[in-house]
PDB file of C-alpha atoms in Angstrom:
ATOM      1  CA  MET A 586      10.963  -4.746 -16.103  1.00  0.00           C
ATOM      2  CA  PHE A 587       8.821  -2.919 -14.625  1.00  0.00           C
ATOM      3  CA  LYS A 588       4.374  -3.250 -14.955  1.00  0.00           C
ATOM      4  CA  ILE A 589       1.446  -2.266 -12.691  1.00  0.00           C
ATOM      5  CA  HIS A 590      -1.907  -3.968 -13.217  1.00  0.00           C
ATOM      6  CA  PHE A 591      -4.801  -1.626 -12.229  1.00  0.00           C
ATOM      7  CA  LEU A 592      -7.472  -4.462 -12.772  1.00  0.00           C
ATOM      8  CA  ASN A 593     -11.607  -4.493 -13.330  1.00  0.00           C
ATOM      9  CA  VAL A 594     -12.886  -5.196 -10.510  1.00  0.00           C
ATOM     10  CA  GLY A 595     -15.762  -3.275  -9.868  1.00  0.00           C
ATOM     11  CA  HIS A 596     -16.715  -1.162  -6.938  1.00  0.00           C
ATOM     12  CA  GLY A 597     -13.867  -1.468  -5.152  1.00  0.00           C
ATOM     13  CA  ASP A 598      -9.652  -1.647  -5.994  1.00  0.00           C
ATOM     14  CA  CYS A 599      -7.201  -4.308  -7.187  1.00  0.00           C
ATOM     15  CA  SER A 600      -3.580  -3.401  -7.916  1.00  0.00           C
ATOM     16  CA  ILE A 601      -0.654  -5.356  -8.824  1.00  0.00           C
ATOM     17  CA  ILE A 602       2.942  -4.493  -9.164  1.00  0.00           C
ATOM     18  CA  GLU A 603       5.506  -6.534 -10.980  1.00  0.00           C
ATOM     19  CA  PHE A 604       9.224  -4.670 -10.236  1.00  0.00           C
ATOM     20  CA  PRO A 605      12.330  -6.727 -11.349  1.00  0.00           C
ATOM     21  CA  ASN A 606      12.531  -9.153  -8.250  1.00  0.00           C
ATOM     22  CA  ARG A 607       9.282  -9.031  -6.597  1.00  0.00           C
ATOM     23  CA  ASN A 608       5.723  -8.450  -6.823  1.00  0.00           C
ATOM     24  CA  MET A 609       2.906  -6.591  -4.679  1.00  0.00           C
ATOM     25  CA  MET A 610      -0.627  -6.772  -4.690  1.00  0.00           C
ATOM     26  CA  ILE A 611      -2.375  -3.288  -3.451  1.00  0.00           C
ATOM     27  CA  ASP A 612      -6.112  -4.154  -2.256  1.00  0.00           C
ATOM     28  CA  ILE A 613      -8.692  -6.642  -3.581  1.00  0.00           C
ATOM     29  CA  ASN A 614     -11.649  -6.519  -4.665  1.00  0.00           C
ATOM     30  CA  ASN A 615     -13.538 -10.215  -5.546  1.00  0.00           C
ATOM     31  CA  GLY A 616     -16.584  -9.025  -6.715  1.00  0.00           C
ATOM     32  CA  GLN A 617     -17.829 -11.307 -10.003  1.00  0.00           C
ATOM     33  CA  ALA A 618     -21.397  -9.625 -10.110  1.00  0.00           C
ATOM     34  CA  LEU A 619     -22.502  -5.808 -10.724  1.00  0.00           C
ATOM     35  CA  ASP A 620     -23.436  -4.506  -6.679  1.00  0.00           C
ATOM     36  CA  GLU A 621     -26.120  -2.350  -6.529  1.00  0.00           C
ATOM     37  CA  THR A 622     -24.770   1.117  -6.392  1.00  0.00           C
ATOM     38  CA  THR A 623     -22.667   0.175 -10.016  1.00  0.00           C
ATOM     39  CA  LYS A 624     -26.181  -1.270 -11.012  1.00  0.00           C
ATOM     40  CA  ASN A 625     -28.007   2.112 -10.482  1.00  0.00           C
ATOM     41  CA  GLU A 626     -24.705   4.122 -11.922  1.00  0.00           C
ATOM     42  CA  LEU A 627     -24.964   2.109 -14.878  1.00  0.00           C
ATOM     43  CA  MET A 628     -28.713   2.707 -15.230  1.00  0.00           C
ATOM     44  CA  GLU A 629     -28.982   6.274 -15.092  1.00  0.00           C
ATOM     45  CA  SER A 630     -25.324   6.543 -17.197  1.00  0.00           C
ATOM     46  CA  PHE A 631     -27.457   4.468 -19.471  1.00  0.00           C
ATOM     47  CA  SER A 632     -31.030   5.634 -19.759  1.00  0.00           C
ATOM     48  CA  ILE A 633     -31.592   2.921 -18.462  1.00  0.00           C
ATOM     49  CA  THR A 634     -35.900   2.281 -16.363  1.00  0.00           C
ATOM     50  CA  PRO A 635     -37.315  -0.600 -14.281  1.00  0.00           C
ATOM     51  CA  VAL A 636     -39.806  -0.785 -17.875  1.00  0.00           C
ATOM     52  CA  ASP A 637     -36.906  -1.599 -19.661  1.00  0.00           C
ATOM     53  CA  LEU A 638     -36.061  -4.816 -16.971  1.00  0.00           C
ATOM     54  CA  LEU A 639     -39.471  -6.242 -17.422  1.00  0.00           C
ATOM     55  CA  PHE A 640     -38.781  -9.297 -19.558  1.00  0.00           C
ATOM     56  CA  LYS A 641     -35.074  -8.882 -20.358  1.00  0.00           C
ATOM     57  CA  SER A 642     -31.783  -9.306 -17.779  1.00  0.00           C
ATOM     58  CA  PHE A 643     -30.147  -6.165 -16.794  1.00  0.00           C
ATOM     59  CA  THR A 644     -27.074  -7.949 -18.084  1.00  0.00           C
ATOM     60  CA  GLU A 645     -28.783  -8.888 -21.613  1.00  0.00           C
ATOM     61  CA  VAL A 646     -30.334  -4.092 -21.575  1.00  0.00           C
ATOM     62  CA  LEU A 647     -26.297  -3.517 -20.900  1.00  0.00           C
ATOM     63  CA  SER A 648     -25.394  -5.125 -24.088  1.00  0.00           C
ATOM     64  CA  GLU A 649     -28.193  -3.433 -25.692  1.00  0.00           C
ATOM     65  CA  LYS A 650     -26.626  -0.075 -24.866  1.00  0.00           C
ATOM     66  CA  GLY A 651     -23.211  -0.922 -26.163  1.00  0.00           C
ATOM     67  CA  TYR A 652     -22.223  -2.210 -22.509  1.00  0.00           C
ATOM     68  CA  ASN A 653     -20.526  -5.788 -22.604  1.00  0.00           C
ATOM     69  CA  ILE A 654     -17.271  -5.136 -20.285  1.00  0.00           C
ATOM     70  CA  SER A 655     -17.218  -8.116 -17.532  1.00  0.00           C
ATOM     71  CA  LEU A 656     -15.529  -7.503 -14.460  1.00  0.00           C
ATOM     72  CA  THR A 657     -12.582  -9.264 -14.144  1.00  0.00           C
ATOM     73  CA  ASN A 658     -11.565 -11.943 -11.220  1.00  0.00           C
ATOM     74  CA  PRO A 659      -7.954 -10.631  -9.668  1.00  0.00           C
ATOM     75  CA  ILE A 660      -7.777 -14.265  -8.265  1.00  0.00           C
ATOM     76  CA  GLN A 661      -7.510 -15.406 -12.148  1.00  0.00           C
ATOM     77  CA  TYR A 662      -5.730 -12.801 -12.887  1.00  0.00           C
ATOM     78  CA  ILE A 663      -2.482 -13.668 -10.511  1.00  0.00           C
ATOM     79  CA  ARG A 664      -3.383 -17.432 -11.129  1.00  0.00           C
ATOM     80  CA  ASP A 665      -3.034 -16.260 -15.125  1.00  0.00           C
ATOM     81  CA  LEU A 666      -0.283 -14.449 -14.641  1.00  0.00           C
ATOM     82  CA  GLY A 667       2.289 -17.295 -12.930  1.00  0.00           C
ATOM     83  CA  ILE A 668       2.450 -15.598  -9.223  1.00  0.00           C
ATOM     84  CA  THR A 669       2.538 -17.840  -6.617  1.00  0.00           C
ATOM     85  CA  SER A 670       3.737 -14.969  -4.111  1.00  0.00           C
ATOM     86  CA  PHE A 671       3.734 -11.646  -3.198  1.00  0.00           C
ATOM     87  CA  PHE A 672       6.845  -9.698  -1.113  1.00  0.00           C
ATOM     88  CA  ARG A 673       3.563  -7.454   0.095  1.00  0.00           C
ATOM     89  CA  PHE A 674       0.522  -7.204  -0.331  1.00  0.00           C
ATOM     90  CA  VAL A 675      -0.611  -3.282   1.211  1.00  0.00           C
ATOM     91  CA  LEU A 676      -4.212  -3.280   2.697  1.00  0.00           C
ATOM     92  CA  SER A 677      -5.093   0.564   1.971  1.00  0.00           C
ATOM     93  CA  HIS A 678      -7.085   0.735   4.780  1.00  0.00           C
ATOM     94  CA  PRO A 679      -9.680  -1.607   6.824  1.00  0.00           C
ATOM     95  CA  HIS A 680     -13.125  -1.154   3.998  1.00  0.00           C
ATOM     96  CA  MET A 681     -14.701  -4.228   2.527  1.00  0.00           C
ATOM     97  CA  ASP A 682     -14.800  -3.444  -1.062  1.00  0.00           C
ATOM     98  CA  HIS A 683     -10.701  -3.112  -0.018  1.00  0.00           C
ATOM     99  CA  MET A 684     -10.384  -6.610   1.355  1.00  0.00           C
ATOM    100  CA  THR A 685     -13.230  -8.746  -0.695  1.00  0.00           C
ATOM    101  CA  GLY A 686     -11.422 -11.944  -1.186  1.00  0.00           C
ATOM    102  CA  LEU A 687      -8.488 -11.906   0.687  1.00  0.00           C
ATOM    103  CA  HIS A 688      -9.485 -15.330   1.923  1.00  0.00           C
ATOM    104  CA  ALA A 689      -9.717 -16.890  -0.680  1.00  0.00           C
ATOM    105  CA  LEU A 690      -6.513 -15.195  -1.840  1.00  0.00           C
ATOM    106  CA  VAL A 691      -4.514 -16.937   1.356  1.00  0.00           C
ATOM    107  CA  ASN A 692      -6.808 -19.881   2.798  1.00  0.00           C
ATOM    108  CA  GLU A 693      -7.893 -21.558  -1.239  1.00  0.00           C
ATOM    109  CA  GLU A 694      -5.489 -20.034  -3.603  1.00  0.00           C
ATOM    110  CA  LYS A 695      -2.972 -20.244  -0.710  1.00  0.00           C
ATOM    111  CA  ILE A 696      -0.904 -17.276  -2.926  1.00  0.00           C
ATOM    112  CA  GLU A 697       2.116 -16.820   0.068  1.00  0.00           C
ATOM    113  CA  ILE A 698       1.976 -13.172   1.880  1.00  0.00           C
ATOM    114  CA  LEU A 699       5.708 -12.446   3.244  1.00  0.00           C
ATOM    115  CA  ASN A 700       5.264  -8.822   4.562  1.00  0.00           C
ATOM    116  CA  PHE A 701       1.028  -7.141   5.574  1.00  0.00           C
ATOM    117  CA  TRP A 702       1.010  -3.573   5.205  1.00  0.00           C
ATOM    118  CA  HIS A 703      -2.043  -2.238   7.120  1.00  0.00           C
ATOM    119  CA  SER A 704      -2.803   0.666   8.769  1.00  0.00           C
ATOM    120  CA  GLY A 705      -2.589  -0.541  11.986  1.00  0.00           C
ATOM    121  CA  VAL A 706      -5.701   0.747  13.339  1.00  0.00           C
ATOM    122  CA  ASP A 707      -7.893  -0.881  15.474  1.00  0.00           C
ATOM    123  CA  ILE A 708     -12.094  -1.022  15.307  1.00  0.00           C
ATOM    124  CA  GLU A 709     -15.102  -2.485  15.383  1.00  0.00           C
ATOM    125  CA  LYS A 710     -15.837  -5.529  13.538  1.00  0.00           C
ATOM    126  CA  PRO A 711     -18.410  -4.919  10.487  1.00  0.00           C
ATOM    127  CA  ASP A 712     -22.133  -6.461  11.233  1.00  0.00           C
ATOM    128  CA  PHE A 713     -21.915  -9.228   8.595  1.00  0.00           C
ATOM    129  CA  SER A 714     -26.086  -9.841   9.378  1.00  0.00           C
ATOM    130  CA  GLU A 715     -27.549  -8.845   6.042  1.00  0.00           C
ATOM    131  CA  SER A 716     -24.180  -7.157   4.197  1.00  0.00           C
ATOM    132  CA  ILE A 717     -22.643  -8.217   0.985  1.00  0.00           C
ATOM    133  CA  TYR A 718     -19.415  -8.785   2.517  1.00  0.00           C
ATOM    134  CA  ASN A 719     -17.963 -11.716   3.332  1.00  0.00           C
ATOM    135  CA  GLU A 720     -17.171 -12.292   7.228  1.00  0.00           C
ATOM    136  CA  GLU A 721     -14.041 -14.942   6.145  1.00  0.00           C
ATOM    137  CA  ASP A 722     -12.000 -11.958   4.290  1.00  0.00           C
ATOM    138  CA  TRP A 723     -12.302  -9.943   7.544  1.00  0.00           C
ATOM    139  CA  ASP A 724     -11.408 -12.363   9.964  1.00  0.00           C
ATOM    140  CA  THR A 725      -8.555 -13.168   7.646  1.00  0.00           C
ATOM    141  CA  TYR A 726      -7.607  -9.768   7.768  1.00  0.00           C
ATOM    142  CA  ILE A 727      -7.405  -9.305  11.666  1.00  0.00           C
ATOM    143  CA  LYS A 728      -5.471 -12.099  11.339  1.00  0.00           C
ATOM    144  CA  LEU A 729      -3.048 -10.908   8.590  1.00  0.00           C
ATOM    145  CA  LYS A 730      -2.306  -8.150  10.800  1.00  0.00           C
ATOM    146  CA  ASP A 731      -1.721  -9.389  14.081  1.00  0.00           C
ATOM    147  CA  SER A 732       0.741 -12.054  12.299  1.00  0.00           C
ATOM    148  CA  GLU A 733       3.867 -11.598  13.774  1.00  0.00           C
ATOM    149  CA  GLU A 734       5.491 -14.246  10.876  1.00  0.00           C
ATOM    150  CA  ASN A 735       4.211 -15.825   8.279  1.00  0.00           C
ATOM    151  CA  PRO A 736       3.460 -13.065   6.808  1.00  0.00           C
ATOM    152  CA  LYS A 737       5.728 -10.392   8.966  1.00  0.00           C
ATOM    153  CA  ASN A 738       2.721  -7.555   9.432  1.00  0.00           C
ATOM    154  CA  LEU A 739       3.985  -4.057   9.545  1.00  0.00           C
ATOM    155  CA  VAL A 740       2.321  -0.699  10.025  1.00  0.00           C
ATOM    156  CA  LYS A 741       4.083   2.396   7.775  1.00  0.00           C
ATOM    157  CA  ASN A 742       3.764   6.303   8.324  1.00  0.00           C
ATOM    158  CA  SER A 743       4.544   9.107   5.769  1.00  0.00           C
ATOM    159  CA  GLY A 744       8.106   9.989   5.223  1.00  0.00           C
ATOM    160  CA  ASP A 745       9.683   6.136   6.683  1.00  0.00           C
ATOM    161  CA  THR A 746      11.919   4.834   4.635  1.00  0.00           C
ATOM    162  CA  GLY A 747      13.373   0.418   4.166  1.00  0.00           C
ATOM    163  CA  GLU A 748      15.784  -1.301   2.728  1.00  0.00           C
ATOM    164  CA  PHE A 749      13.129  -2.862   0.465  1.00  0.00           C
ATOM    165  CA  TRP A 750      10.910  -0.793  -0.365  1.00  0.00           C
ATOM    166  CA  THR A 751      12.606   2.205  -1.133  1.00  0.00           C
ATOM    167  CA  ASN A 752      15.034   0.057  -3.824  1.00  0.00           C
ATOM    168  CA  ASP A 753      11.556  -0.305  -5.191  1.00  0.00           C
ATOM    169  CA  GLY A 754      11.228   3.278  -5.594  1.00  0.00           C
ATOM    170  CA  ILE A 755       8.073   3.706  -3.290  1.00  0.00           C
ATOM    171  CA  GLU A 756       7.958   6.689  -1.243  1.00  0.00           C
ATOM    172  CA  ILE A 757       5.095   6.276   1.248  1.00  0.00           C
ATOM    173  CA  LEU A 758       3.074  10.215   1.500  1.00  0.00           C
ATOM    174  CA  SER A 759       0.564   9.386   3.672  1.00  0.00           C
ATOM    175  CA  PRO A 760      -1.151   8.368   6.385  1.00  0.00           C
ATOM    176  CA  THR A 761      -0.076   9.954   8.948  1.00  0.00           C
ATOM    177  CA  ASN A 762      -0.310   9.348  13.162  1.00  0.00           C
ATOM    178  CA  ASP A 763      -2.498  12.443  13.508  1.00  0.00           C
ATOM    179  CA  LEU A 764      -4.402  11.201  10.265  1.00  0.00           C
ATOM    180  CA  LYS A 765      -5.367   7.397  11.524  1.00  0.00           C
ATOM    181  CA  GLU A 766      -6.134   8.900  14.572  1.00  0.00           C
ATOM    182  CA  LEU A 767      -8.550  12.096  12.988  1.00  0.00           C
ATOM    183  CA  GLY A 768      -9.902   9.699  10.674  1.00  0.00           C
ATOM    184  CA  VAL A 769     -10.985   6.902  13.491  1.00  0.00           C
ATOM    185  CA  GLU A 770     -12.106   9.802  15.768  1.00  0.00           C
ATOM    186  CA  LYS A 771     -14.557  10.370  12.938  1.00  0.00           C
ATOM    187  CA  GLY A 772     -15.417   7.744  11.640  1.00  0.00           C
ATOM    188  CA  LYS A 773     -13.125   8.075   8.330  1.00  0.00           C
ATOM    189  CA  LEU A 774     -11.856   5.355   7.631  1.00  0.00           C
ATOM    190  CA  ASN A 775     -10.252   6.583   4.449  1.00  0.00           C
ATOM    191  CA  LEU A 776      -8.340   9.201   5.861  1.00  0.00           C
ATOM    192  CA  CYS A 777      -6.122   6.179   7.248  1.00  0.00           C
ATOM    193  CA  SER A 778      -5.275   4.871   3.703  1.00  0.00           C
ATOM    194  CA  TYR A 779      -2.096   4.804   2.202  1.00  0.00           C
ATOM    195  CA  VAL A 780      -1.279   7.186  -0.714  1.00  0.00           C
ATOM    196  CA  PHE A 781       3.113   5.881  -2.217  1.00  0.00           C
ATOM    197  CA  LEU A 782       4.493   7.486  -4.731  1.00  0.00           C
ATOM    198  CA  ILE A 783       6.647   5.553  -7.042  1.00  0.00           C
ATOM    199  CA  THR A 784       9.159   5.776  -9.105  1.00  0.00           C
ATOM    200  CA  TYR A 785      10.793   3.477 -11.669  1.00  0.00           C
ATOM    201  CA  LYS A 786      13.592   5.221 -14.262  1.00  0.00           C
ATOM    202  CA  GLY A 787      12.205   8.271 -14.094  1.00  0.00           C
ATOM    203  CA  TYR A 788       8.918   7.458 -14.450  1.00  0.00           C
ATOM    204  CA  LYS A 789       5.948   8.605 -11.640  1.00  0.00           C
ATOM    205  CA  PHE A 790       3.238   6.988 -10.286  1.00  0.00           C
ATOM    206  CA  VAL A 791       1.134   8.340  -7.616  1.00  0.00           C
ATOM    207  CA  LEU A 792      -1.787   5.567  -5.997  1.00  0.00           C
ATOM    208  CA  ALA A 793      -3.833   7.257  -3.657  1.00  0.00           C
ATOM    209  CA  GLY A 794      -6.405   4.698  -2.259  1.00  0.00           C
ATOM    210  CA  ASP A 795      -9.188   6.271  -1.023  1.00  0.00           C
ATOM    211  CA  ALA A 796      -7.519   9.843  -0.298  1.00  0.00           C
ATOM    212  CA  GLU A 797      -9.498  12.682   0.856  1.00  0.00           C
ATOM    213  CA  LYS A 798      -9.209  16.237   1.707  1.00  0.00           C
ATOM    214  CA  GLU A 799      -7.177  15.983   4.544  1.00  0.00           C
ATOM    215  CA  ASN A 800      -4.499  13.908   2.703  1.00  0.00           C
ATOM    216  CA  TRP A 801      -4.209  15.694   0.272  1.00  0.00           C
ATOM    217  CA  ASP A 802      -3.944  19.058   2.346  1.00  0.00           C
ATOM    218  CA  TYR A 803      -0.365  17.024   3.571  1.00  0.00           C
ATOM    219  CA  ILE A 804       1.250  15.744   1.093  1.00  0.00           C
ATOM    220  CA  VAL A 805       0.554  18.616  -1.381  1.00  0.00           C
ATOM    221  CA  GLU A 806       2.701  20.637   2.289  1.00  0.00           C
ATOM    222  CA  ASN A 807       4.665  18.512   2.649  1.00  0.00           C
ATOM    223  CA  TYR A 808       5.781  16.628  -0.937  1.00  0.00           C
ATOM    224  CA  LYS A 809       4.724  19.590  -3.440  1.00  0.00           C
ATOM    225  CA  ASP A 810       7.887  19.658  -5.209  1.00  0.00           C
ATOM    226  CA  LYS A 811       8.171  15.299  -5.458  1.00  0.00           C
ATOM    227  CA  ILE A 812       4.601  15.300  -6.777  1.00  0.00           C
ATOM    228  CA  THR A 813       5.352  17.426  -9.435  1.00  0.00           C
ATOM    229  CA  ASN A 814       4.211  16.113 -12.936  1.00  0.00           C
ATOM    230  CA  ILE A 815       4.189  12.776 -12.591  1.00  0.00           C
ATOM    231  CA  ASN A 816       3.074   9.791 -15.585  1.00  0.00           C
ATOM    232  CA  ILE A 817       0.309   8.540 -13.761  1.00  0.00           C
ATOM    233  CA  LEU A 818      -2.361   9.270 -10.825  1.00  0.00           C
ATOM    234  CA  LYS A 819      -4.464   6.551  -9.923  1.00  0.00           C
ATOM    235  CA  ALA A 820      -7.716   9.261  -8.070  1.00  0.00           C
ATOM    236  CA  ALA A 821      -8.461   8.778  -5.281  1.00  0.00           C
ATOM    237  CA  HIS A 822     -11.992   7.097  -4.098  1.00  0.00           C
ATOM    238  CA  HIS A 823     -12.806   5.400  -7.252  1.00  0.00           C
ATOM    239  CA  GLY A 824     -12.667   8.481  -8.782  1.00  0.00           C
ATOM    240  CA  ARG A 825     -15.450   9.902  -6.385  1.00  0.00           C
ATOM    241  CA  GLU A 826     -15.432  14.005  -5.561  1.00  0.00           C
ATOM    242  CA  SER A 827     -15.293  13.343  -2.451  1.00  0.00           C
ATOM    243  CA  GLY A 828     -11.135  12.051  -2.959  1.00  0.00           C
ATOM    244  CA  PHE A 829     -10.770  15.175  -5.626  1.00  0.00           C
ATOM    245  CA  HIS A 830      -8.375  17.717  -5.054  1.00  0.00           C
ATOM    246  CA  GLU A 831      -7.356  20.560  -6.934  1.00  0.00           C
ATOM    247  CA  GLU A 832      -4.554  21.623  -5.890  1.00  0.00           C
ATOM    248  CA  ALA A 833      -3.367  18.244  -5.494  1.00  0.00           C
ATOM    249  CA  VAL A 834      -4.477  17.627  -8.940  1.00  0.00           C
ATOM    250  CA  LYS A 835      -3.251  20.571 -10.677  1.00  0.00           C
ATOM    251  CA  LEU A 836       0.617  20.372  -9.104  1.00  0.00           C
ATOM    252  CA  MET A 837       0.736  16.464 -10.626  1.00  0.00           C
ATOM    253  CA  ASN A 838      -0.861  17.258 -14.734  1.00  0.00           C
ATOM    254  CA  PRO A 839      -0.931  13.518 -15.110  1.00  0.00           C
ATOM    255  CA  GLU A 840      -0.417  12.020 -18.175  1.00  0.00           C
ATOM    256  CA  TYR A 841      -3.121   9.563 -17.551  1.00  0.00           C
ATOM    257  CA  THR A 842      -4.968   9.248 -14.485  1.00  0.00           C
ATOM    258  CA  ILE A 843      -7.045   6.044 -14.080  1.00  0.00           C
ATOM    259  CA  VAL A 844      -9.950   5.959 -12.285  1.00  0.00           C
ATOM    260  CA  SER A 845     -11.254   2.503 -10.729  1.00  0.00           C
ATOM    261  CA  VAL A 846     -14.709   3.181 -11.810  1.00  0.00           C
ATOM    262  CA  GLY A 847     -16.040   5.800 -13.069  1.00  0.00           C
ATOM    263  CA  LYS A 848     -18.164   7.444 -15.132  1.00  0.00           C
ATOM    264  CA  LYS A 849     -20.448   8.418 -12.380  1.00  0.00           C
ATOM    265  CA  PRO A 850     -23.471  10.310 -12.965  1.00  0.00           C
ATOM    266  CA  ASP A 851     -23.646  12.230  -9.275  1.00  0.00           C
ATOM    267  CA  THR A 852     -19.831  11.814  -7.771  1.00  0.00           C
ATOM    268  CA  ASP A 853     -17.452  11.701 -10.667  1.00  0.00           C
ATOM    269  CA  ALA A 854     -15.141  13.905 -10.423  1.00  0.00           C
ATOM    270  CA  HIS A 855     -13.896  12.094 -13.723  1.00  0.00           C
ATOM    271  CA  ASN A 856     -14.370  16.441 -16.086  1.00  0.00           C
ATOM    272  CA  LYS A 857     -12.378  17.863 -13.228  1.00  0.00           C
ATOM    273  CA  TYR A 858      -9.196  15.956 -13.640  1.00  0.00           C
ATOM    274  CA  LYS A 859      -9.663  15.549 -17.224  1.00  0.00           C
ATOM    275  CA  LYS A 860      -8.459  19.501 -17.208  1.00  0.00           C
ATOM    276  CA  TYR A 861      -5.226  18.844 -15.553  1.00  0.00           C
ATOM    277  CA  THR A 862      -4.461  16.111 -17.586  1.00  0.00           C
ATOM    278  CA  ARG A 863      -1.974  15.898 -20.442  1.00  0.00           C
ATOM    279  CA  GLU A 864      -3.260  12.646 -22.052  1.00  0.00           C
ATOM    280  CA  LYS A 865      -6.330  10.515 -20.926  1.00  0.00           C
ATOM    281  CA  VAL A 866      -9.015   9.742 -18.245  1.00  0.00           C
ATOM    282  CA  LEU A 867      -9.041   6.552 -18.067  1.00  0.00           C
ATOM    283  CA  SER A 868     -12.202   4.223 -15.914  1.00  0.00           C
ATOM    284  CA  THR A 869     -11.603   0.962 -15.168  1.00  0.00           C
ATOM    285  CA  ARG A 870     -15.639   0.686 -15.986  1.00  0.00           C
ATOM    286  CA  TYR A 871     -14.910   1.222 -19.420  1.00  0.00           C
ATOM    287  CA  ARG A 872     -12.102   0.682 -20.628  1.00  0.00           C
ATOM    288  CA  GLY A 873     -11.648  -3.003 -18.559  1.00  0.00           C
ATOM    289  CA  ASN A 874      -8.045  -3.711 -17.200  1.00  0.00           C
ATOM    290  CA  ILE A 875      -5.531  -1.169 -17.567  1.00  0.00           C
ATOM    291  CA  THR A 876      -1.586  -2.007 -17.550  1.00  0.00           C
ATOM    292  CA  VAL A 877       1.226  -0.099 -17.649  1.00  0.00           C
ATOM    293  CA  THR A 878       4.623  -1.425 -19.187  1.00  0.00           C
ATOM    294  CA  ILE A 879       8.130   0.186 -18.506  1.00  0.00           C
ATOM    295  CA  ASP A 880      10.753  -2.161 -20.607  1.00  0.00           C
ATOM    296  CA  ASP A 881      14.557  -2.579 -18.979  1.00  0.00           C
ATOM    297  CA  TYR A 882      15.520   0.798 -21.492  1.00  0.00           C
ATOM    298  CA  GLY A 883      13.291   3.060 -19.777  1.00  0.00           C
ATOM    299  CA  ASN A 884      10.688   3.375 -22.321  1.00  0.00           C
ATOM    300  CA  GLY A 885       7.517   2.861 -21.073  1.00  0.00           C
ATOM    301  CA  ASN A 886       3.955   1.694 -22.614  1.00  0.00           C
ATOM    302  CA  ILE A 887       0.123   2.270 -22.076  1.00  0.00           C
ATOM    303  CA  ASP A 888      -2.705  -0.483 -22.988  1.00  0.00           C
ATOM    304  CA  TRP A 889      -6.092  -1.243 -21.713  1.00  0.00           C
ATOM    305  CA  GLN A 890      -8.778  -3.994 -22.735  1.00  0.00           C
ATOM    306  CA  TYR A 891     -11.918  -1.944 -24.512  1.00  0.00           C
ATOM    307  CA  HIS A 892     -12.226   0.589 -26.729  1.00  0.00           C
ATOM    308  CA  LYS A 893      -8.216   1.319 -27.813  1.00  0.00           C
ATOM    309  CA  ASN A 894      -9.493   3.844 -30.128  1.00  0.00           C
ATOM    310  CA  ASP A 895     -11.638   6.359 -28.218  1.00  0.00           C
TER     311      ASP A 895
END
């Protein structure tokens, strides 16, 4: 059996993939409260004003508006699945909303990581003096990134192959060294993001990280035939406009598109994805955790926590 879990972790990303012989995790965001950006987006979406919050909490007002979806703690979720180790953990790129909770995962929960994938870029440590993020997560990232064994650290690029991930049906579409150099030069680390095509029993998944235009230009030029008519697209950059690439999405023509935040009032590309999506565009913000299961006979099923009938 193959099962992929897209977790509702707020303004960040976290996916878990159960292959028949091993487990894989892509990114982690262990925020337990709505961040200010998400609050502002929800206020706009539900027409909440400061006056509404004078005598009630934000959670109470949201509940009255019909929104009562809690964030998922990815570490608790992993524990509930009975997972104690990951054959590979992929940090798609070194932004904090993709590594928050890494310290707790490794050092507190003692979840074993055998192979740690990262972009390989060297950047300055962020200033955590007034940050909402945890400095320990960054320090854990650096320790894993520099590790030689336990875990083994790996830097892979588009087109690279290997026995285990190739056997798992994983193809690396992006980045390239040129894209990573450009990303560091321009301060656009999203260009360093991994983009994967995963194929299992005829089903095709594209997991796009925080890819932007330059990544998609490269993918369309080099992998046009591979990305046509896929089943699941995990939309780039949380479903934002900055990750939407019309030519690529039109080629992929996904059965379902999954966005990790959306639907946002100003920066969301939900309706653009909808134009080229055969079934539904699903947001973890409104659907909760989303899972896709393919059994040993090749039968596929998609499920989500909330709003199942719309």
